[in-house]
mmCIF file of C-alpha atoms and ligand atoms in Angstrom:
data_model
loop_
_atom_site.group_PDB
_atom_site.id
_atom_site.type_symbol
_atom_site.label_atom_id
_atom_site.label_comp_id
_atom_site.label_asym_id
_atom_site.label_seq_id
_atom_site.Cartn_x
_atom_site.Cartn_y
_atom_site.Cartn_z
ATOM 1 C CA UNK A 36 21.081 -127.058 197.777
ATOM 2 C CA UNK A 37 23.503 -125.262 199.695
ATOM 3 C CA UNK A 38 23.185 -122.449 197.432
ATOM 4 C CA UNK A 39 19.469 -122.263 197.969
ATOM 5 C CA UNK A 40 19.905 -122.161 201.689
ATOM 6 C CA UNK A 41 22.507 -119.460 201.593
ATOM 7 C CA UNK A 42 20.459 -117.511 199.155
ATOM 8 C CA UNK A 43 17.504 -117.508 201.468
ATOM 9 C CA UNK A 44 19.723 -116.529 204.312
ATOM 10 C CA UNK A 45 21.141 -113.539 202.470
ATOM 11 C CA UNK A 46 17.644 -112.441 201.628
ATOM 12 C CA UNK A 47 16.568 -112.599 205.130
ATOM 13 C CA UNK A 48 19.538 -110.697 206.291
ATOM 14 C CA UNK A 49 19.194 -108.211 203.480
ATOM 15 C CA UNK A 50 15.873 -107.229 205.053
ATOM 16 C CA UNK A 51 17.845 -106.028 208.073
ATOM 17 C CA UNK A 52 20.955 -104.520 206.338
ATOM 18 C CA UNK A 53 20.945 -100.906 205.414
ATOM 19 C CA UNK A 54 20.010 -100.268 201.922
ATOM 20 C CA UNK A 55 22.977 -99.222 199.809
ATOM 21 C CA UNK A 56 22.144 -95.957 197.998
ATOM 22 C CA UNK A 57 21.854 -96.097 194.312
ATOM 23 C CA UNK A 58 24.543 -94.203 192.548
ATOM 24 C CA UNK A 59 23.668 -90.979 190.692
ATOM 25 C CA UNK A 60 23.487 -91.181 186.840
ATOM 26 C CA UNK A 61 27.117 -90.385 185.686
ATOM 27 C CA UNK A 62 25.899 -89.533 182.083
ATOM 28 C CA UNK A 63 23.449 -86.982 183.425
ATOM 29 C CA UNK A 64 25.985 -85.323 185.678
ATOM 30 C CA UNK A 65 28.393 -85.257 183.033
ATOM 31 C CA UNK A 66 26.090 -83.719 180.425
ATOM 32 C CA UNK A 67 24.837 -81.170 182.976
ATOM 33 C CA UNK A 68 28.449 -80.100 183.675
ATOM 34 C CA UNK A 69 29.060 -79.560 180.015
ATOM 35 C CA UNK A 70 25.792 -77.538 179.742
ATOM 36 C CA UNK A 71 27.012 -75.531 182.715
ATOM 37 C CA UNK A 72 30.342 -74.661 181.017
ATOM 38 C CA UNK A 73 28.452 -73.793 177.736
ATOM 39 C CA UNK A 74 26.751 -71.076 179.579
ATOM 40 C CA UNK A 75 29.984 -69.205 179.907
ATOM 41 C CA UNK A 76 30.005 -69.200 176.075
ATOM 42 C CA UNK A 77 26.493 -68.714 175.119
ATOM 43 C CA UNK A 78 25.160 -66.763 178.057
ATOM 44 C CA UNK A 79 22.120 -69.033 178.333
ATOM 45 C CA UNK A 80 22.425 -69.285 182.073
ATOM 46 C CA UNK A 81 18.567 -68.889 182.569
ATOM 47 C CA UNK A 82 18.088 -72.128 180.740
ATOM 48 C CA UNK A 83 20.293 -74.195 183.050
ATOM 49 C CA UNK A 84 18.020 -76.243 185.278
ATOM 50 C CA UNK A 85 18.105 -75.559 188.931
ATOM 51 C CA UNK A 86 16.469 -76.657 192.223
ATOM 52 C CA UNK A 87 14.368 -73.978 193.940
ATOM 53 C CA UNK A 88 16.807 -73.732 196.682
ATOM 54 C CA UNK A 89 19.741 -73.232 194.422
ATOM 55 C CA UNK A 90 22.735 -71.467 195.715
ATOM 56 C CA UNK A 91 25.785 -70.051 193.690
ATOM 57 C CA UNK A 92 29.013 -69.568 195.733
ATOM 58 C CA UNK A 93 31.933 -67.882 194.067
ATOM 59 C CA UNK A 94 35.368 -67.605 195.798
ATOM 60 C CA UNK A 95 33.606 -68.717 198.994
ATOM 61 C CA UNK A 96 30.867 -66.083 198.931
ATOM 62 C CA UNK A 97 27.150 -66.654 198.177
ATOM 63 C CA UNK A 98 26.312 -64.537 195.170
ATOM 64 C CA UNK A 99 24.165 -63.935 192.231
ATOM 65 C CA UNK A 100 23.928 -66.600 189.494
ATOM 66 C CA UNK A 101 23.798 -64.047 186.668
ATOM 67 C CA UNK A 102 25.601 -61.153 185.167
ATOM 68 C CA UNK A 103 29.253 -60.660 185.534
ATOM 69 C CA UNK A 104 31.494 -63.414 184.281
ATOM 70 C CA UNK A 105 28.291 -65.163 182.741
ATOM 71 C CA UNK A 106 27.684 -62.397 180.276
ATOM 72 C CA UNK A 107 31.296 -62.467 178.843
ATOM 73 C CA UNK A 108 30.755 -64.917 176.129
ATOM 74 C CA UNK A 109 34.120 -66.514 176.752
ATOM 75 C CA UNK A 110 35.862 -69.077 174.497
ATOM 76 C CA UNK A 111 36.603 -72.167 176.473
ATOM 77 C CA UNK A 112 39.844 -73.455 175.420
ATOM 78 C CA UNK A 113 40.268 -76.523 177.494
ATOM 79 C CA UNK A 114 37.839 -78.181 180.064
ATOM 80 C CA UNK A 115 37.754 -81.265 182.125
ATOM 81 C CA UNK A 116 35.000 -82.880 184.100
ATOM 82 C CA UNK A 117 35.044 -85.407 186.879
ATOM 83 C CA UNK A 118 31.966 -86.976 188.354
ATOM 84 C CA UNK A 119 31.241 -88.367 191.949
ATOM 85 C CA UNK A 120 28.317 -90.756 191.524
ATOM 86 C CA UNK A 121 28.192 -91.614 195.151
ATOM 87 C CA UNK A 122 27.921 -87.907 196.272
ATOM 88 C CA UNK A 123 25.936 -86.904 193.396
ATOM 89 C CA UNK A 124 28.443 -84.211 192.350
ATOM 90 C CA UNK A 125 30.762 -83.197 189.699
ATOM 91 C CA UNK A 126 33.941 -81.014 189.254
ATOM 92 C CA UNK A 127 34.781 -79.042 186.182
ATOM 93 C CA UNK A 128 37.832 -77.233 185.486
ATOM 94 C CA UNK A 129 38.334 -75.042 182.488
ATOM 95 C CA UNK A 130 40.502 -72.332 180.938
ATOM 96 C CA UNK A 131 39.743 -69.332 178.786
ATOM 97 C CA UNK A 132 42.185 -66.784 177.264
ATOM 98 C CA UNK A 133 39.607 -64.661 175.273
ATOM 99 C CA UNK A 134 36.062 -63.932 174.534
ATOM 100 C CA UNK A 135 34.184 -64.589 171.207
ATOM 101 C CA UNK A 136 35.184 -61.204 169.811
ATOM 102 C CA UNK A 137 38.931 -62.140 170.308
ATOM 103 C CA UNK A 138 39.431 -59.649 173.128
ATOM 104 C CA UNK A 139 41.464 -60.887 176.147
ATOM 105 C CA UNK A 140 39.334 -62.657 178.690
ATOM 106 C CA UNK A 141 41.660 -64.588 180.939
ATOM 107 C CA UNK A 142 40.038 -67.215 183.518
ATOM 108 C CA UNK A 143 40.826 -70.434 184.987
ATOM 109 C CA UNK A 144 37.744 -71.726 186.901
ATOM 110 C CA UNK A 145 37.194 -74.765 189.047
ATOM 111 C CA UNK A 146 33.462 -75.632 189.970
ATOM 112 C CA UNK A 147 31.802 -78.165 192.172
ATOM 113 C CA UNK A 148 28.201 -79.036 191.293
ATOM 114 C CA UNK A 149 25.893 -80.675 193.769
ATOM 115 C CA UNK A 150 22.644 -82.518 192.712
ATOM 116 C CA UNK A 151 19.942 -84.131 195.008
ATOM 117 C CA UNK A 152 20.274 -87.955 194.860
ATOM 118 C CA UNK A 153 16.527 -88.096 194.155
ATOM 119 C CA UNK A 154 15.486 -86.032 191.085
ATOM 120 C CA UNK A 155 19.056 -85.072 190.361
ATOM 121 C CA UNK A 156 18.147 -81.351 190.594
ATOM 122 C CA UNK A 157 21.176 -78.943 191.035
ATOM 123 C CA UNK A 158 21.109 -77.147 194.409
ATOM 124 C CA UNK A 159 24.798 -75.891 194.784
ATOM 125 C CA UNK A 160 27.478 -74.644 192.266
ATOM 126 C CA UNK A 161 30.565 -73.703 194.243
ATOM 127 C CA UNK A 162 33.175 -71.955 192.123
ATOM 128 C CA UNK A 163 36.712 -70.798 192.341
ATOM 129 C CA UNK A 164 37.136 -68.192 189.666
ATOM 130 C CA UNK A 165 40.788 -66.866 189.102
ATOM 131 C CA UNK A 166 41.726 -64.231 186.759
ATOM 132 C CA UNK A 167 44.618 -61.621 186.218
ATOM 133 C CA UNK A 168 45.962 -60.920 189.734
ATOM 134 C CA UNK A 169 45.164 -64.274 191.181
ATOM 135 C CA UNK A 170 48.064 -66.517 192.554
ATOM 136 C CA UNK A 171 50.735 -67.129 189.802
ATOM 137 C CA UNK A 172 47.964 -66.339 187.222
ATOM 138 C CA UNK A 173 48.571 -66.597 183.454
ATOM 139 C CA UNK A 174 45.779 -68.581 181.716
ATOM 140 C CA UNK A 175 47.728 -68.725 178.446
ATOM 141 C CA UNK A 176 50.604 -70.704 180.165
ATOM 142 C CA UNK A 177 48.181 -72.793 182.274
ATOM 143 C CA UNK A 178 46.592 -73.968 178.909
ATOM 144 C CA UNK A 179 49.880 -74.854 177.542
ATOM 145 C CA UNK A 180 50.623 -77.114 180.362
ATOM 146 C CA UNK A 181 47.319 -78.483 180.930
ATOM 147 C CA UNK A 182 46.798 -79.699 177.304
ATOM 148 C CA UNK A 183 50.009 -81.760 177.536
ATOM 149 C CA UNK A 184 48.650 -83.657 180.382
ATOM 150 C CA UNK A 185 46.876 -87.213 180.304
ATOM 151 C CA UNK A 186 43.860 -87.469 182.793
ATOM 152 C CA UNK A 187 42.189 -90.334 180.850
ATOM 153 C CA UNK A 188 39.893 -92.880 182.352
ATOM 154 C CA UNK A 189 41.803 -95.436 184.539
ATOM 155 C CA UNK A 190 41.654 -99.087 183.563
ATOM 156 C CA UNK A 191 39.000 -101.088 185.517
ATOM 157 C CA UNK A 192 41.595 -103.350 187.104
ATOM 158 C CA UNK A 193 43.768 -100.549 188.345
ATOM 159 C CA UNK A 194 41.294 -98.371 190.210
ATOM 160 C CA UNK A 195 42.459 -96.658 193.460
ATOM 161 C CA UNK A 196 39.747 -96.500 196.212
ATOM 162 C CA UNK A 197 37.788 -93.502 197.210
ATOM 163 C CA UNK A 198 39.430 -93.864 200.547
ATOM 164 C CA UNK A 199 42.973 -93.741 199.040
ATOM 165 C CA UNK A 200 42.108 -90.728 196.925
ATOM 166 C CA UNK A 201 40.793 -88.867 199.972
ATOM 167 C CA UNK A 202 43.770 -89.879 202.237
ATOM 168 C CA UNK A 203 46.245 -88.673 199.625
ATOM 169 C CA UNK A 204 44.315 -85.299 199.209
ATOM 170 C CA UNK A 205 43.893 -84.791 202.911
ATOM 171 C CA UNK A 206 47.724 -85.688 203.689
ATOM 172 C CA UNK A 207 48.847 -83.184 200.921
ATOM 173 C CA UNK A 208 46.579 -80.295 202.175
ATOM 174 C CA UNK A 209 47.609 -81.163 205.868
ATOM 175 C CA UNK A 210 51.210 -80.380 205.293
ATOM 176 C CA UNK A 211 50.938 -76.711 206.230
ATOM 177 C CA UNK A 212 50.002 -77.712 209.894
ATOM 178 C CA UNK A 213 51.113 -81.319 210.414
ATOM 179 C CA UNK A 214 54.827 -82.155 210.360
ATOM 180 C CA UNK A 215 53.974 -85.930 209.588
ATOM 181 C CA UNK A 216 51.729 -85.396 206.639
ATOM 182 C CA UNK A 217 54.505 -85.112 204.117
ATOM 183 C CA UNK A 218 55.476 -88.745 204.786
ATOM 184 C CA UNK A 219 51.736 -89.777 204.398
ATOM 185 C CA UNK A 220 51.531 -88.253 200.774
ATOM 186 C CA UNK A 221 51.766 -91.001 198.145
ATOM 187 C CA UNK A 222 54.274 -88.865 196.043
ATOM 188 C CA UNK A 223 54.418 -90.244 192.418
ATOM 189 C CA UNK A 224 57.393 -90.156 190.213
ATOM 190 C CA UNK A 225 57.019 -88.355 187.987
ATOM 191 C CA UNK A 226 54.504 -86.030 189.554
ATOM 192 C CA UNK A 227 53.703 -82.551 188.168
ATOM 193 C CA UNK A 228 51.991 -79.694 189.956
ATOM 194 C CA UNK A 229 50.367 -76.935 187.933
ATOM 195 C CA UNK A 230 50.230 -74.035 190.436
ATOM 196 C CA UNK A 231 48.274 -71.389 188.832
ATOM 197 C CA UNK A 232 50.503 -71.043 185.768
ATOM 198 C CA UNK A 233 53.721 -72.407 187.086
ATOM 199 C CA UNK A 234 54.767 -76.068 186.501
ATOM 200 C CA UNK A 235 56.952 -78.091 188.785
ATOM 201 C CA UNK A 236 58.071 -80.379 186.146
ATOM 202 C CA UNK A 237 58.511 -83.906 187.351
ATOM 203 C CA UNK A 238 58.231 -83.551 191.124
ATOM 204 C CA UNK A 239 55.326 -82.412 193.264
ATOM 205 C CA UNK A 240 57.657 -81.980 196.159
ATOM 206 C CA UNK A 241 59.026 -78.750 194.673
ATOM 207 C CA UNK A 242 58.073 -75.813 197.184
ATOM 208 C CA UNK A 243 56.078 -77.790 199.679
ATOM 209 C CA UNK A 244 55.896 -76.105 202.983
ATOM 210 C CA UNK A 245 58.834 -76.385 205.381
ATOM 211 C CA UNK A 246 56.878 -74.463 208.106
ATOM 212 C CA UNK A 247 54.375 -77.181 209.407
ATOM 213 C CA UNK A 248 52.921 -74.848 212.019
ATOM 214 C CA UNK A 249 50.635 -72.565 209.779
ATOM 215 C CA UNK A 250 47.072 -72.100 210.037
ATOM 216 C CA UNK A 251 45.331 -75.112 208.335
ATOM 217 C CA UNK A 252 43.497 -75.527 204.848
ATOM 218 C CA UNK A 253 39.959 -75.760 206.081
ATOM 219 C CA UNK A 254 36.321 -75.879 205.029
ATOM 220 C CA UNK A 255 37.170 -78.757 202.669
ATOM 221 C CA UNK A 256 34.516 -79.897 200.134
ATOM 222 C CA UNK A 257 35.313 -83.087 197.952
ATOM 223 C CA UNK A 258 34.258 -84.508 194.748
ATOM 224 C CA UNK A 259 35.781 -88.053 194.179
ATOM 225 C CA UNK A 260 35.839 -89.791 190.790
ATOM 226 C CA UNK A 261 37.347 -93.310 191.064
ATOM 227 C CA UNK A 262 37.119 -94.036 187.402
ATOM 228 C CA UNK A 263 39.507 -90.907 186.631
ATOM 229 C CA UNK A 264 41.671 -91.495 189.652
ATOM 230 C CA UNK A 265 40.822 -87.964 190.698
ATOM 231 C CA UNK A 266 39.750 -85.862 193.520
ATOM 232 C CA UNK A 267 38.799 -82.168 193.692
ATOM 233 C CA UNK A 268 38.966 -80.465 197.175
ATOM 234 C CA UNK A 269 37.883 -76.662 197.564
ATOM 235 C CA UNK A 270 38.934 -75.110 200.739
ATOM 236 C CA UNK A 271 40.199 -71.972 202.522
ATOM 237 C CA UNK A 272 44.003 -71.460 202.836
ATOM 238 C CA UNK A 273 43.918 -69.892 206.211
ATOM 239 C CA UNK A 274 47.621 -69.185 206.308
ATOM 240 C CA UNK A 275 47.314 -67.051 202.956
ATOM 241 C CA UNK A 276 45.019 -64.514 204.235
ATOM 242 C CA UNK A 277 42.028 -66.948 204.007
ATOM 243 C CA UNK A 278 42.346 -67.431 200.308
ATOM 244 C CA UNK A 279 39.674 -69.583 198.575
ATOM 245 C CA UNK A 280 41.632 -72.392 196.859
ATOM 246 C CA UNK A 281 40.978 -75.418 194.503
ATOM 247 C CA UNK A 282 43.138 -78.473 194.556
ATOM 248 C CA UNK A 283 42.716 -81.216 192.187
ATOM 249 C CA UNK A 284 44.678 -84.440 192.306
ATOM 250 C CA UNK A 285 45.112 -87.150 189.840
ATOM 251 C CA UNK A 286 46.354 -90.635 191.202
ATOM 252 C CA UNK A 287 47.756 -93.527 189.267
ATOM 253 C CA UNK A 288 48.515 -96.906 190.689
ATOM 254 C CA UNK A 289 48.225 -95.414 194.190
ATOM 255 C CA UNK A 290 50.542 -92.448 193.605
ATOM 256 C CA UNK A 291 50.011 -88.852 192.821
ATOM 257 C CA UNK A 292 50.601 -87.970 189.249
ATOM 258 C CA UNK A 293 49.245 -84.474 188.641
ATOM 259 C CA UNK A 294 48.051 -81.686 190.947
ATOM 260 C CA UNK A 295 46.134 -78.402 189.693
ATOM 261 C CA UNK A 296 45.801 -75.470 191.963
ATOM 262 C CA UNK A 297 43.726 -72.463 191.622
ATOM 263 C CA UNK A 298 44.076 -69.811 194.296
ATOM 264 C CA UNK A 299 42.448 -66.474 194.888
ATOM 265 C CA UNK A 300 45.404 -64.698 196.528
ATOM 266 C CA UNK A 301 47.220 -61.818 195.333
ATOM 267 C CA UNK A 302 50.592 -62.868 193.721
ATOM 268 C CA UNK A 303 53.224 -61.188 195.676
ATOM 269 C CA UNK A 304 50.943 -60.152 198.491
ATOM 270 C CA UNK A 305 53.757 -60.676 201.035
ATOM 271 C CA UNK A 306 55.543 -57.751 199.770
ATOM 272 C CA UNK A 307 52.396 -55.702 199.783
ATOM 273 C CA UNK A 308 50.586 -56.810 202.895
ATOM 274 C CA UNK A 309 53.201 -58.073 205.304
ATOM 275 C CA UNK A 310 56.845 -56.895 206.039
ATOM 276 C CA UNK A 311 59.179 -58.991 203.831
ATOM 277 C CA UNK A 312 61.316 -61.391 205.802
ATOM 278 C CA UNK A 313 65.090 -60.881 205.547
ATOM 279 C CA UNK A 314 66.562 -61.587 202.247
ATOM 280 C CA UNK A 315 68.723 -64.680 202.163
ATOM 281 C CA UNK A 316 71.865 -64.754 200.040
ATOM 282 C CA UNK A 317 70.587 -62.447 197.355
ATOM 283 C CA UNK A 318 67.322 -64.155 196.925
ATOM 284 C CA UNK A 319 64.044 -62.730 198.299
ATOM 285 C CA UNK A 320 62.933 -64.598 201.261
ATOM 286 C CA UNK A 321 59.985 -66.596 200.816
ATOM 287 C CA UNK A 322 57.408 -68.546 202.736
ATOM 288 C CA UNK A 323 54.805 -71.153 202.095
ATOM 289 C CA UNK A 324 52.295 -69.982 199.519
ATOM 290 C CA UNK A 325 49.382 -71.322 197.485
ATOM 291 C CA UNK A 326 50.583 -74.726 197.256
ATOM 292 C CA UNK A 327 54.116 -74.097 198.121
ATOM 293 C CA UNK A 328 56.948 -71.446 197.868
ATOM 294 C CA UNK A 329 57.146 -71.019 194.064
ATOM 295 C CA UNK A 330 56.696 -67.269 194.316
ATOM 296 C CA UNK A 331 58.826 -64.759 196.161
HETATM 297 C C1 NAG B 1382 21.070 -91.261 182.666
HETATM 298 O O1 NAG B 1382 21.184 -90.135 181.880
HETATM 299 C C2 NAG B 1382 20.991 -89.943 180.581
HETATM 300 C C3 NAG B 1382 21.284 -88.685 180.222
HETATM 301 O O2 NAG B 1382 20.305 -87.789 180.606
HETATM 302 C C4 NAG B 1382 19.833 -90.645 180.146
HETATM 303 O O3 NAG B 1382 19.829 -90.740 178.824
HETATM 304 C C5 NAG B 1382 19.779 -92.114 180.636
HETATM 305 O O4 NAG B 1382 18.444 -92.626 180.363
HETATM 306 C C6 NAG B 1382 19.863 -92.113 182.027
HETATM 307 N N1 NAG B 1382 20.008 -93.402 182.763
HETATM 308 C C7 NAG B 1382 19.173 -93.912 183.593
HETATM 309 C C8 NAG B 1382 19.535 -95.332 184.170
HETATM 310 O O5 NAG B 1382 18.319 -93.307 184.001
HETATM 311 C C1 NAG B 1383 18.281 -78.034 198.597
HETATM 312 O O1 NAG B 1383 17.401 -79.184 198.737
HETATM 313 C C2 NAG B 1383 18.012 -80.608 198.500
HETATM 314 C C3 NAG B 1383 16.764 -81.445 198.438
HETATM 315 O O2 NAG B 1383 16.086 -81.140 197.165
HETATM 316 C C4 NAG B 1383 18.947 -80.828 199.542
HETATM 317 O O3 NAG B 1383 19.560 -82.005 199.382
HETATM 318 C C5 NAG B 1383 19.984 -79.747 199.709
HETATM 319 O O4 NAG B 1383 20.738 -79.850 200.902
HETATM 320 C C6 NAG B 1383 19.291 -78.301 199.771
HETATM 321 N N1 NAG B 1383 20.474 -77.340 199.577
HETATM 322 C C7 NAG B 1383 20.689 -76.559 200.224
HETATM 323 C C8 NAG B 1383 21.905 -75.686 199.862
HETATM 324 O O5 NAG B 1383 20.062 -76.008 201.122
HETATM 325 C C1 NAG B 1384 51.500 -65.421 179.861
HETATM 326 O O1 NAG B 1384 52.226 -66.425 179.277
HETATM 327 C C2 NAG B 1384 52.456 -66.346 177.898
HETATM 328 C C3 NAG B 1384 52.998 -67.720 177.352
HETATM 329 O O2 NAG B 1384 54.096 -68.033 178.017
HETATM 330 C C4 NAG B 1384 53.397 -65.045 177.585
HETATM 331 O O3 NAG B 1384 53.549 -64.944 176.099
HETATM 332 C C5 NAG B 1384 52.716 -63.959 178.071
HETATM 333 O O4 NAG B 1384 53.682 -62.781 178.223
HETATM 334 C C6 NAG B 1384 52.438 -64.017 179.619
HETATM 335 N N1 NAG B 1384 51.522 -62.949 180.131
HETATM 336 C C7 NAG B 1384 51.742 -62.177 181.148
HETATM 337 C C8 NAG B 1384 50.816 -61.169 181.489
HETATM 338 O O5 NAG B 1384 52.778 -62.407 181.892
HETATM 339 C C1 NAG B 1385 47.172 -92.038 179.405
HETATM 340 O O1 NAG B 1385 47.142 -92.696 180.468
HETATM 341 C C2 NAG B 1385 46.447 -93.894 180.603
HETATM 342 C C3 NAG B 1385 46.363 -94.528 182.098
HETATM 343 O O2 NAG B 1385 47.359 -93.968 182.928
HETATM 344 C C4 NAG B 1385 47.381 -94.754 179.660
HETATM 345 O O3 NAG B 1385 46.675 -96.140 179.685
HETATM 346 C C5 NAG B 1385 47.235 -94.091 178.280
HETATM 347 O O4 NAG B 1385 48.245 -94.955 177.407
HETATM 348 C C6 NAG B 1385 47.962 -92.794 178.476
HETATM 349 N N1 NAG B 1385 47.823 -92.113 177.051
HETATM 350 C C7 NAG B 1385 48.840 -91.562 176.463
HETATM 351 C C8 NAG B 1385 48.471 -90.785 175.204
HETATM 352 O O5 NAG B 1385 49.840 -91.273 176.899
HETATM 353 C C1 NAG B 1386 49.133 -85.792 210.913
HETATM 354 O O1 NAG B 1386 49.144 -86.564 209.839
HETATM 355 C C2 NAG B 1386 49.332 -87.815 210.055
HETATM 356 C C3 NAG B 1386 49.690 -88.497 208.649
HETATM 357 O O2 NAG B 1386 48.714 -88.252 207.780
HETATM 358 C C4 NAG B 1386 48.190 -88.425 210.749
HETATM 359 O O3 NAG B 1386 48.377 -89.754 210.943
HETATM 360 C C5 NAG B 1386 47.992 -87.693 212.045
HETATM 361 O O4 NAG B 1386 46.781 -88.039 212.595
HETATM 362 C C6 NAG B 1386 47.908 -86.124 211.798
HETATM 363 N N1 NAG B 1386 47.710 -85.380 212.960
HETATM 364 C C7 NAG B 1386 46.848 -84.662 213.276
HETATM 365 C C8 NAG B 1386 47.122 -83.811 214.619
HETATM 366 O O5 NAG B 1386 45.841 -84.364 212.419
HETATM 367 C C1 NAG B 1387 33.757 -69.610 203.663
HETATM 368 O O1 NAG B 1387 32.531 -70.218 203.610
HETATM 369 C C2 NAG B 1387 31.964 -70.633 204.861
HETATM 370 C C3 NAG B 1387 30.814 -71.212 204.652
HETATM 371 O O2 NAG B 1387 29.892 -70.146 204.269
HETATM 372 C C4 NAG B 1387 32.070 -69.797 205.985
HETATM 373 O O3 NAG B 1387 31.902 -70.372 207.336
HETATM 374 C C5 NAG B 1387 33.575 -69.196 206.218
HETATM 375 O O4 NAG B 1387 33.642 -68.372 207.143
HETATM 376 C C6 NAG B 1387 34.189 -68.648 204.835
HETATM 377 N N1 NAG B 1387 35.552 -68.402 205.055
HETATM 378 C C7 NAG B 1387 35.965 -67.242 204.710
HETATM 379 C C8 NAG B 1387 37.412 -67.090 204.899
HETATM 380 O O5 NAG B 1387 35.393 -66.376 204.017
#
């Protein structure tokens, strides 16, 4: 009887509680993401279903969703997709080194895809497209490192919360302008950062900013996938000449395990665009960069 009474109570309460929005269909978002990646190979971009108000943003600028990179008939050598069923979005990261004729066509691309919760129509693709000349760019090397990593699904009993994922990513991206942020990052051991094509090995602390008074990493857009312990953040690295940037984090058991960065800034831009700081003990002086100070 008690159960009955409780049940009736809960039902009555339910009428006044906000309805929890249904999650978006993971299978659909995943298959859409795969179709999207395929358009870079088969050029069938016109076939990709989109909402009437669809917008394509590339490196933080609204632009045409046709031509250019979509006509290159790339060979996708490696790809990875995460899905955010709550936000009805996905994030794909993929790597190419050549096109279908075998000519060099090096790209590392990260795209967030956003769908309407109702009809799942796609209204935004927000891409960071890096190629030769981008920060620490070498897609052959990025491919070598990425293929060695393990971003498989996390066991159901070991899932980290969406909040934990977001706190970790935000703390990391706050390090440039917040001195306390470094202690709020749940550093894993090991943890490996793939910054462009440069691998930090077993520590993600390599080259983190020591100057915490820089311009912030702003305009952050998130895609969070609890099942894969992953969070994608696209943002603007204001301290790096407003560079469009993608950071993706993988968390295992509450600690960061992997970080991937794609940054649209000229490698070595300090030498070109700013007076170089005074060299220290034979090394070129360096300052906080895309994720860090890996490059002089
Ligand atoms: C989810 O999407 C897949 C692929 O489009 C479809 O086959 C499946 O029926 C959908 N599931 C639901 C519950 O709508
Ligand atoms: C496009 O329309 C959808 C609803 O269909 C809405 O959720 C979304 O915010 C709109 N997108 C833009 C970029 O205006
Ligand atoms: C990119 O890395 C590959 C593999 O390490 C190397 O063979 C190649 O010379 C590099 N390319 C450039 C342009 O540095
Ligand atoms: C990959 O990681 C998962 C979860 O962290 C682990 O269960 C699995 O054994 C790993 N696979 C390999 C091939 O290392
Ligand atoms: C700096 O980071 C710490 C740790 O994440 C946080 O508690 C604090 O609110 C941040 N300060 C500002 C001004 O954002
Ligand atoms: C990036 O895009 C946002 C939204 O359109 C805009 O407000 C911002 O000024 C852009 N930032 C840069 C550095 O282009």
